[in-house]
mmCIF file of C-alpha atoms in Angstrom:
data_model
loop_
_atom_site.group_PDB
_atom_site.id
_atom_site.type_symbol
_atom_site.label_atom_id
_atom_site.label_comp_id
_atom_site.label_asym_id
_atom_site.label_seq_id
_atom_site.Cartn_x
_atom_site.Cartn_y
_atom_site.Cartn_z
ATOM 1 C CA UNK E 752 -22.941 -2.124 -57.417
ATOM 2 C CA UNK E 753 -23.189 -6.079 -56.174
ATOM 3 C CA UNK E 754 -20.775 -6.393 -53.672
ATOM 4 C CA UNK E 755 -18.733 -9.462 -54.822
ATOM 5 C CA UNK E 756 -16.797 -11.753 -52.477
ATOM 6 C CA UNK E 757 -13.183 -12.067 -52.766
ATOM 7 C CA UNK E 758 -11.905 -15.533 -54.194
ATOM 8 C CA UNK E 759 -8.272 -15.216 -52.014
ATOM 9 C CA UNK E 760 -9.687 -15.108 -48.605
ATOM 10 C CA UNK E 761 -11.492 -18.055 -49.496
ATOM 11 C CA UNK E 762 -8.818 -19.513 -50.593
ATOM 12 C CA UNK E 763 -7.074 -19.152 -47.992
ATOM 13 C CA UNK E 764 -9.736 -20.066 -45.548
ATOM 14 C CA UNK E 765 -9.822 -23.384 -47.467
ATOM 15 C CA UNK E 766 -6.482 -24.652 -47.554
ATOM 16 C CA UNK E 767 -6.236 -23.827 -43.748
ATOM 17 C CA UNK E 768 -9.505 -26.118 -43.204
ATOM 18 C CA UNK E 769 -8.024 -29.158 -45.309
ATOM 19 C CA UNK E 770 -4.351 -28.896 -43.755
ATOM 20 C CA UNK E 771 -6.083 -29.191 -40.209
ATOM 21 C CA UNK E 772 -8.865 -31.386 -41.617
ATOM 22 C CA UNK E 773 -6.230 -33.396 -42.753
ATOM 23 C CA UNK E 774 -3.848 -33.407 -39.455
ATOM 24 C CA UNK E 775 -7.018 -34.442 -37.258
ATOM 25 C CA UNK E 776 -8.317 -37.309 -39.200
ATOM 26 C CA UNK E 777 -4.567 -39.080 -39.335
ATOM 27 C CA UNK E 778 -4.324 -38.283 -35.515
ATOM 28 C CA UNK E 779 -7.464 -39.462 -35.229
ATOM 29 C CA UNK E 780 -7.767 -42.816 -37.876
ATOM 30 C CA UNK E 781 -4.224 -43.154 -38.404
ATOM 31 C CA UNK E 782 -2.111 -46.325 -37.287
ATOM 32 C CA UNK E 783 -4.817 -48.260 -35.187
ATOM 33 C CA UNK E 784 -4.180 -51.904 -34.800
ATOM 34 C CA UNK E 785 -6.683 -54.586 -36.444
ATOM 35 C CA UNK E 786 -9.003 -56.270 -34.488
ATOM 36 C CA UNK E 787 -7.301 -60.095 -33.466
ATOM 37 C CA UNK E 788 -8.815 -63.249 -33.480
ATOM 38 C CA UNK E 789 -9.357 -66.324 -31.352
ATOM 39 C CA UNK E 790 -7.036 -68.326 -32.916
ATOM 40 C CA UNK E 791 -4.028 -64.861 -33.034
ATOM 41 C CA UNK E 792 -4.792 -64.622 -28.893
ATOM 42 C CA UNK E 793 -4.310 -68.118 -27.953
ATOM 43 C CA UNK E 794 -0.928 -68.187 -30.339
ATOM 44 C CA UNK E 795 0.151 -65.036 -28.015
ATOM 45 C CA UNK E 796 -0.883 -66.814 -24.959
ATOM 46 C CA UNK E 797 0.989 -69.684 -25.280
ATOM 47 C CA UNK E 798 3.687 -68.435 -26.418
ATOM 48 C CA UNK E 799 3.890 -66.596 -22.940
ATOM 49 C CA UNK E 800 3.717 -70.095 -21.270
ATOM 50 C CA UNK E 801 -0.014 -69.657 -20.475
ATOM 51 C CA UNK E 802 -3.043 -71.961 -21.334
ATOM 52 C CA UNK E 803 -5.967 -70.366 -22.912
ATOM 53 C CA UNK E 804 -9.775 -71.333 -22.278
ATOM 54 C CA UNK E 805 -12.753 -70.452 -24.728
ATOM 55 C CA UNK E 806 -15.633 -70.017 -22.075
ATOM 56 C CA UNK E 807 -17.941 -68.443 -24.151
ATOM 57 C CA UNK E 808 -20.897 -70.830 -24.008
ATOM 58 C CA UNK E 809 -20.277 -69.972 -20.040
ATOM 59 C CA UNK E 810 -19.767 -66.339 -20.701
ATOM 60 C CA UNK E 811 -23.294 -65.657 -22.704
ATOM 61 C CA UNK E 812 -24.914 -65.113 -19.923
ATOM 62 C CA UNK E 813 -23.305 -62.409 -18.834
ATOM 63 C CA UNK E 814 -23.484 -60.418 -21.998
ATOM 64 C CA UNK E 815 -27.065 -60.680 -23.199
ATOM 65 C CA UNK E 816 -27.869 -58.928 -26.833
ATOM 66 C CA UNK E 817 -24.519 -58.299 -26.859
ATOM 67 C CA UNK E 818 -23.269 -60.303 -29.907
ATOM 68 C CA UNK E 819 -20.437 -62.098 -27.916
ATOM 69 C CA UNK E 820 -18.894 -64.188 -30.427
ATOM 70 C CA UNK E 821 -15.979 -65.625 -28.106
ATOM 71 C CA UNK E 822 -14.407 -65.523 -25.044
ATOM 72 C CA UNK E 823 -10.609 -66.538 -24.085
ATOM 73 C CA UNK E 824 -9.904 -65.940 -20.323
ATOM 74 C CA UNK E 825 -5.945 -67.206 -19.038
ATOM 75 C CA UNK E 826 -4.816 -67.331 -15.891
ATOM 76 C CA UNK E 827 -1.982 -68.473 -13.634
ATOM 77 C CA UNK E 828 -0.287 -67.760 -10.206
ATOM 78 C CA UNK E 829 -1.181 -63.581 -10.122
ATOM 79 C CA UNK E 830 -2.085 -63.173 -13.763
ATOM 80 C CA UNK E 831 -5.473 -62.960 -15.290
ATOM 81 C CA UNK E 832 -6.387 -62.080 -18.795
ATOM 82 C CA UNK E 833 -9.463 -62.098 -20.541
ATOM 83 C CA UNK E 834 -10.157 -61.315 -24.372
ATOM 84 C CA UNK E 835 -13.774 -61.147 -25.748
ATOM 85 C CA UNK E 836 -15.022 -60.442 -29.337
ATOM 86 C CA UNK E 837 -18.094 -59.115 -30.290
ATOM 87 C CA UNK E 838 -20.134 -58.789 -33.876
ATOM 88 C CA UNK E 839 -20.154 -55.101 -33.077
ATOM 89 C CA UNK E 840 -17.789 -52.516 -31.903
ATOM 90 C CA UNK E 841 -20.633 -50.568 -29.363
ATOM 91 C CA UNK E 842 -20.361 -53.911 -27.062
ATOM 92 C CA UNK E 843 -16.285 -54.205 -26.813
ATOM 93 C CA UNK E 844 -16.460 -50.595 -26.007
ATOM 94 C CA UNK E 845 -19.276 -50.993 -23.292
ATOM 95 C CA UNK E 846 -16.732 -53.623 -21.798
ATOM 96 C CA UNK E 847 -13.664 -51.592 -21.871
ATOM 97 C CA UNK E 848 -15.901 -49.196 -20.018
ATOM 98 C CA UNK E 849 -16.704 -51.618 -17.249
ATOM 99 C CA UNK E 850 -12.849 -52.233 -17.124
ATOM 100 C CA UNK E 851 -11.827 -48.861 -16.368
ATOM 101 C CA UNK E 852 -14.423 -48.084 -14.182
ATOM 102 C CA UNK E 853 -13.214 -51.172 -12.155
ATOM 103 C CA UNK E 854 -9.382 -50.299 -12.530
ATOM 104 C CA UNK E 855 -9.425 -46.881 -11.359
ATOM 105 C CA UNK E 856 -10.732 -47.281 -7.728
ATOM 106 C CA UNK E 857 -6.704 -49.142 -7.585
ATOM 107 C CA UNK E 858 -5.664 -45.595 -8.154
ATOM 108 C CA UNK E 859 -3.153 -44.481 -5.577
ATOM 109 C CA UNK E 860 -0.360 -41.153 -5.432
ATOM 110 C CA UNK E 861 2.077 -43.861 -6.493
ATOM 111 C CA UNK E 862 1.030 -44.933 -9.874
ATOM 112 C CA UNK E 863 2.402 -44.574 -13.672
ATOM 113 C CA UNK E 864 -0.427 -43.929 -15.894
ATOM 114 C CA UNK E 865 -0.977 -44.712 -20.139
ATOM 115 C CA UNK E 866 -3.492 -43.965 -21.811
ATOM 116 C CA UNK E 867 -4.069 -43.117 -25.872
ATOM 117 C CA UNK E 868 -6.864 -43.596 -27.729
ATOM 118 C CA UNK E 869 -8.035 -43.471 -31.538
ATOM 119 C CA UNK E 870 -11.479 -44.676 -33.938
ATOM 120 C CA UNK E 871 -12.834 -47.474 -32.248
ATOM 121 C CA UNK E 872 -9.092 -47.736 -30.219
ATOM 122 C CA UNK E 873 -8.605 -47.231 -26.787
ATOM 123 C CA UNK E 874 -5.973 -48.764 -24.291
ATOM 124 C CA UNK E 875 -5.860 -47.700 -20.396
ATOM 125 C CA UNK E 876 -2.779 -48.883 -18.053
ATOM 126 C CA UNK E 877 -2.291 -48.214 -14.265
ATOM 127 C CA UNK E 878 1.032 -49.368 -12.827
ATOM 128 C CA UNK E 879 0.549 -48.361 -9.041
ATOM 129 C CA UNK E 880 2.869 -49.495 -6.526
ATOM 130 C CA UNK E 881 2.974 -53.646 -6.912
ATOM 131 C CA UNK E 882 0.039 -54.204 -9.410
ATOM 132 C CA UNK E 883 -0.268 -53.876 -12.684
ATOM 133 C CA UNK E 884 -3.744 -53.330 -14.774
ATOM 134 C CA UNK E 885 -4.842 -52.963 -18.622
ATOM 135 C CA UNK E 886 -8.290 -52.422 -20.312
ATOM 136 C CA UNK E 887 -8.576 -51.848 -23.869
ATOM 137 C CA UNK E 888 -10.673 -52.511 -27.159
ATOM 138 C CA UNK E 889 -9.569 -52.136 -30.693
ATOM 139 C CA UNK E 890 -12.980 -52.554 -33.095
ATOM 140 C CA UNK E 891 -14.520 -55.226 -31.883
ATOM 141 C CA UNK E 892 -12.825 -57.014 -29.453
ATOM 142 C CA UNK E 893 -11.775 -56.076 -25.921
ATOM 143 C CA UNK E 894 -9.221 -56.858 -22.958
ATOM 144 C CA UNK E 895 -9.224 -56.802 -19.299
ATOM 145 C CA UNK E 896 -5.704 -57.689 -17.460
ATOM 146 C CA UNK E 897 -3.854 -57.664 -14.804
ATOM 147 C CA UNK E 898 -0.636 -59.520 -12.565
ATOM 148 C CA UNK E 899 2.005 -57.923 -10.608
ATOM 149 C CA UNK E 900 3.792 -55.223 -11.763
ATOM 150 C CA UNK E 901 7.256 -57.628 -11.754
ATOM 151 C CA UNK E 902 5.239 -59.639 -14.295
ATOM 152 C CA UNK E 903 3.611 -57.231 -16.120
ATOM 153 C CA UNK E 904 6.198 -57.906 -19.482
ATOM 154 C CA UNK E 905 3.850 -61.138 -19.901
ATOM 155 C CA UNK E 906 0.482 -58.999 -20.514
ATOM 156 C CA UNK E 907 2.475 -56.788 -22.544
ATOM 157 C CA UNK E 908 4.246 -59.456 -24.221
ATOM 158 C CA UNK E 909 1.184 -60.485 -25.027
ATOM 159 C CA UNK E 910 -0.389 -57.569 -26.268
ATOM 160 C CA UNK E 911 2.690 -57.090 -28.318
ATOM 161 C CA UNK E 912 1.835 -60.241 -29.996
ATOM 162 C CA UNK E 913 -1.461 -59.087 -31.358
ATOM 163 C CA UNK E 914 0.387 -55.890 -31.944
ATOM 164 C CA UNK E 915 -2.310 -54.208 -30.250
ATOM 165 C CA UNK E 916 0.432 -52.159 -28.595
ATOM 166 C CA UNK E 917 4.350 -51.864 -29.442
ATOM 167 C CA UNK E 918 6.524 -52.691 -26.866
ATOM 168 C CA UNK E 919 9.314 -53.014 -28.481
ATOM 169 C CA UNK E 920 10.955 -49.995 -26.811
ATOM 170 C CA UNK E 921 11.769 -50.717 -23.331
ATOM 171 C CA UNK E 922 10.351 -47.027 -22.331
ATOM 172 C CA UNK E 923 7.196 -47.297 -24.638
ATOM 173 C CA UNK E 924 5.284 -45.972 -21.961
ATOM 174 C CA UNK E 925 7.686 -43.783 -21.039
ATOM 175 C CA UNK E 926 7.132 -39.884 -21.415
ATOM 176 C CA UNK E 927 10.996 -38.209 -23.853
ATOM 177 C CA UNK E 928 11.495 -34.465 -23.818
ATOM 178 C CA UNK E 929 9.885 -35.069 -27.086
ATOM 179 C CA UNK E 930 6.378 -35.738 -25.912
ATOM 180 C CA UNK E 931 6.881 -32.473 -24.428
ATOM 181 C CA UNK E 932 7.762 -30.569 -27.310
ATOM 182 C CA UNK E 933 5.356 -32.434 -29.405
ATOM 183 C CA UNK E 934 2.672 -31.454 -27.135
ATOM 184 C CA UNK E 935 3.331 -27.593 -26.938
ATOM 185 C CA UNK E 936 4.012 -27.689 -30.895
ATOM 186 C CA UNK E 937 0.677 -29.251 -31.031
ATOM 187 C CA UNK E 938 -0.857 -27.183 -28.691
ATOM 188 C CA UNK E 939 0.168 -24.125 -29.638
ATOM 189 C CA UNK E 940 -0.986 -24.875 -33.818
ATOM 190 C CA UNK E 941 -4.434 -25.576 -32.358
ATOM 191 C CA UNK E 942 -4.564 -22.388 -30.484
ATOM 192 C CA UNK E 943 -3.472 -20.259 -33.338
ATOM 193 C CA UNK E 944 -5.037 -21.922 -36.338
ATOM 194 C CA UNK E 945 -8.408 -21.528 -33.721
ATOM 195 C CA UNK E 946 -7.569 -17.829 -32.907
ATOM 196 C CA UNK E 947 -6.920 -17.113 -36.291
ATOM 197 C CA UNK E 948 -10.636 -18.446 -37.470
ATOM 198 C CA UNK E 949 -12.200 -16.756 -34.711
ATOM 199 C CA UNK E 950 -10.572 -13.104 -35.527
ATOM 200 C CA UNK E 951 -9.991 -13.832 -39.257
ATOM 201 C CA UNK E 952 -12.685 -15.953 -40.943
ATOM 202 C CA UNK E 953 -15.286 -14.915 -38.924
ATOM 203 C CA UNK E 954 -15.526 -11.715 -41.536
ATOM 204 C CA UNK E 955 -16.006 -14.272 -44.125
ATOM 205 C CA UNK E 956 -18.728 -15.628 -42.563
ATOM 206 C CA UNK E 957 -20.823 -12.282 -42.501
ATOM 207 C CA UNK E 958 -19.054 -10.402 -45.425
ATOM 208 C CA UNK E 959 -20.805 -13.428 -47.857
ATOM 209 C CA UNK E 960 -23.946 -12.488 -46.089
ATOM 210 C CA UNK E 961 -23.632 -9.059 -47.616
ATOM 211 C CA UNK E 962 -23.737 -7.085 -44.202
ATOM 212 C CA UNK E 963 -21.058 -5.473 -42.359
ATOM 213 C CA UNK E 964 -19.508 -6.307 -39.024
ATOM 214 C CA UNK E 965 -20.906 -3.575 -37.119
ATOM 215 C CA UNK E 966 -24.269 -5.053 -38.440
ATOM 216 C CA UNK E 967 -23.829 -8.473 -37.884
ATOM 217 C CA UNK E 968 -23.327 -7.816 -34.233
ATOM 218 C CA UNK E 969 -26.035 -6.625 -33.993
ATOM 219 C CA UNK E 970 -28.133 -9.225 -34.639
ATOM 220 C CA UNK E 971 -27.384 -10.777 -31.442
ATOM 221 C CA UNK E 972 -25.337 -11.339 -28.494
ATOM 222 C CA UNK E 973 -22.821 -14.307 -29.299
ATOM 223 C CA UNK E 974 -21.973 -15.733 -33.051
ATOM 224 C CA UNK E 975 -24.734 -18.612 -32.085
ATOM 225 C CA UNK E 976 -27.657 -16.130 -31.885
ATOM 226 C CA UNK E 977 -26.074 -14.629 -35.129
ATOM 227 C CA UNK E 978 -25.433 -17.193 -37.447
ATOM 228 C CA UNK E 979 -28.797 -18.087 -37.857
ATOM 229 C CA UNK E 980 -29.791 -14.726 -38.568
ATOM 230 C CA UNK E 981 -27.014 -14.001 -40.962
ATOM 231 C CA UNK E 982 -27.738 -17.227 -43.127
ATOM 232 C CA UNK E 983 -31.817 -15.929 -43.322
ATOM 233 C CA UNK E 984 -30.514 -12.391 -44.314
ATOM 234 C CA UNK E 985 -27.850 -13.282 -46.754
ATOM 235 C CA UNK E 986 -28.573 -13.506 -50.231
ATOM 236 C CA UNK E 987 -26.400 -17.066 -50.793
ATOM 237 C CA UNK E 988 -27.800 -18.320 -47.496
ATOM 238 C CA UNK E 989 -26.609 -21.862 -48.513
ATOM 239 C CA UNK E 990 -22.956 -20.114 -49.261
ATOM 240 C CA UNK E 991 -23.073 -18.903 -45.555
ATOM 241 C CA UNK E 992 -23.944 -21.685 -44.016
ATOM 242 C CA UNK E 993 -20.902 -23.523 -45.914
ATOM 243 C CA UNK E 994 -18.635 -21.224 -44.270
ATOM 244 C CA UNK E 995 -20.113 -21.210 -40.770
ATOM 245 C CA UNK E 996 -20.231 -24.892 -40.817
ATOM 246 C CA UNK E 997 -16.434 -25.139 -41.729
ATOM 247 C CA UNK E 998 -14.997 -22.540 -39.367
ATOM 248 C CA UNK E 999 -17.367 -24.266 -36.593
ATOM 249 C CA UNK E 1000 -15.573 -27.626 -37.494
ATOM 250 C CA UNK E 1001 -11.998 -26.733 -37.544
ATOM 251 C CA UNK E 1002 -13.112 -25.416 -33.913
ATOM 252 C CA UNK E 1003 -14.647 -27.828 -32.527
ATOM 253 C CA UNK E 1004 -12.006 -29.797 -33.951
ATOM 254 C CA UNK E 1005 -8.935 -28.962 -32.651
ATOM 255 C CA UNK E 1006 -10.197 -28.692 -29.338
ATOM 256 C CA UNK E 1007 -11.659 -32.016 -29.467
ATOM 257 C CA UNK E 1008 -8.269 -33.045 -31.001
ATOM 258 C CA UNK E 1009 -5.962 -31.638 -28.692
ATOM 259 C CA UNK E 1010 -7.602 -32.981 -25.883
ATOM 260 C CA UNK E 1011 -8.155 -36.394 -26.543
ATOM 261 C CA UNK E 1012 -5.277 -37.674 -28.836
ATOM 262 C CA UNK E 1013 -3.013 -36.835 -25.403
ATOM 263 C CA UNK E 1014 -1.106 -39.402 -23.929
ATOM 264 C CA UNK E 1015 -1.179 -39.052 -20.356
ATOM 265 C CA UNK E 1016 1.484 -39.841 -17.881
ATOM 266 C CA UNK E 1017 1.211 -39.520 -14.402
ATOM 267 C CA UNK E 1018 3.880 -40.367 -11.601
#
């Protein structure tokens, strides 16, 4: 008799990959800021007290191929700011890049540390002893910062502005028992939803390619040696490849999920 595969595993199997499917794209795509423009920056400058200048004939250079489309730099006493936008979002990142990289050699034992990122959203800030710095790029444009700590409101204010970061908490960068919580909660989900794919779905995998578990380990040492062979050996190869693919997603995943929608705080 055809061995037939049950529809309520499956079911199952599939709810559990849209829930976390679901959960990891809005963690992931979920309340990023849009991109500002020239005009929106030197608003937020001024109203700060500080003059903006558009250098980007003078900046060009500097970014060849790069599809700079402006440049606003301010600065005053021990602030600096500089905003650039790009016709692509592969440049903006390549310049947050170059911010961090510069910020982090400021890194001392003493600092207060921020960082989140999302799609095409990323914001770094290192408050160490007296000086304060900011990178950051949200789509297509990008920011490099930094002042004294004591002034650091301005940058923020700033920011705030373009609503390219809320600030409207006086401990916005501040870590609540919350975070905490949230971050075990989290943690622990991921760890169980991946525990129960590895011990529980797995059987789908090999059960739709008609062979038992005993069998299907022996087709090689680890489930990457296997797959393959299971999806040439099963009988609905394309059906087993559907189900390796998804329990390989919700994986790969939540790992990559868990890690990187963090915030990070270090004192």
């Amino acid at each position: 008799m055809k061995k037939t595969i049950k529809i309520k595993p499956i079911l199952i199997f599939t709810i559990i990959f849209c829930i976390c499917a679901g959960g990891i794209l809005y963690a992931y795509i979920g309340n990023r800021p849009k991109p500002a423009n020239v005009t929106q920056v030197e608003n937020a400058l001024a109203e700060q007290g500080f003059q903006a200048f558009n250098i980007t004939d003078n900046a060009q250079n500097n970014f060849p191929n790069m599809g700079l489309e402006n440049c606003i730099i301010a600065e005053q006493d021990d602030l600096y700011f500089e905003f650039y936008q790009f016709d692509n979002v592969k440049s903006a990142r390549k310049v947050y890049t170059q911010a961090y990289n510069k910020i982090i050699g400021n890194r001392t034992t003493q600092r207060v540390e921020f960082d989140e990122r999302k799609l095409n959203y990323r914001v770094y800030i290192l408050d160490v002893e007296t000086d304060y710095y900011i990178a950051m790029y949200a789509e297509n444009t990008a920011v490099y910062a930094y002042c004294d700590s004591e002034n650091s409101s301005k940058i923020n204010g700033v920011l705030n502005s373009l609503d390219y970061i809320d600030t409207g908490n006086t401990d916005w960068n501040s870590e609540t028992p919350f975070d905490n919580i949230f971050r075990v909660l989290a943690y622990a989900l991921c760890i169980s939803v991946m525990y129960i794919t590895r011990i529980w779905i797995w059987p789908v995998v090999y059960k739709s390619a008609g062979v038992t578990r005993k069998k299907a380990l022996e087709l090689g040492d680890d489930r990457k040696e296997i797959i393959p062979k299971l999806i040439q050996c099963s009988k609905a190869p394309k059906q087993t490849k559907l189900f390796a693919l998804i329990q390989l997603y919700i994986i790969t995943g939540l790992y990559c999920c868990n890690i990187s929608n963090n915030k990070l705080f270090h004192r």
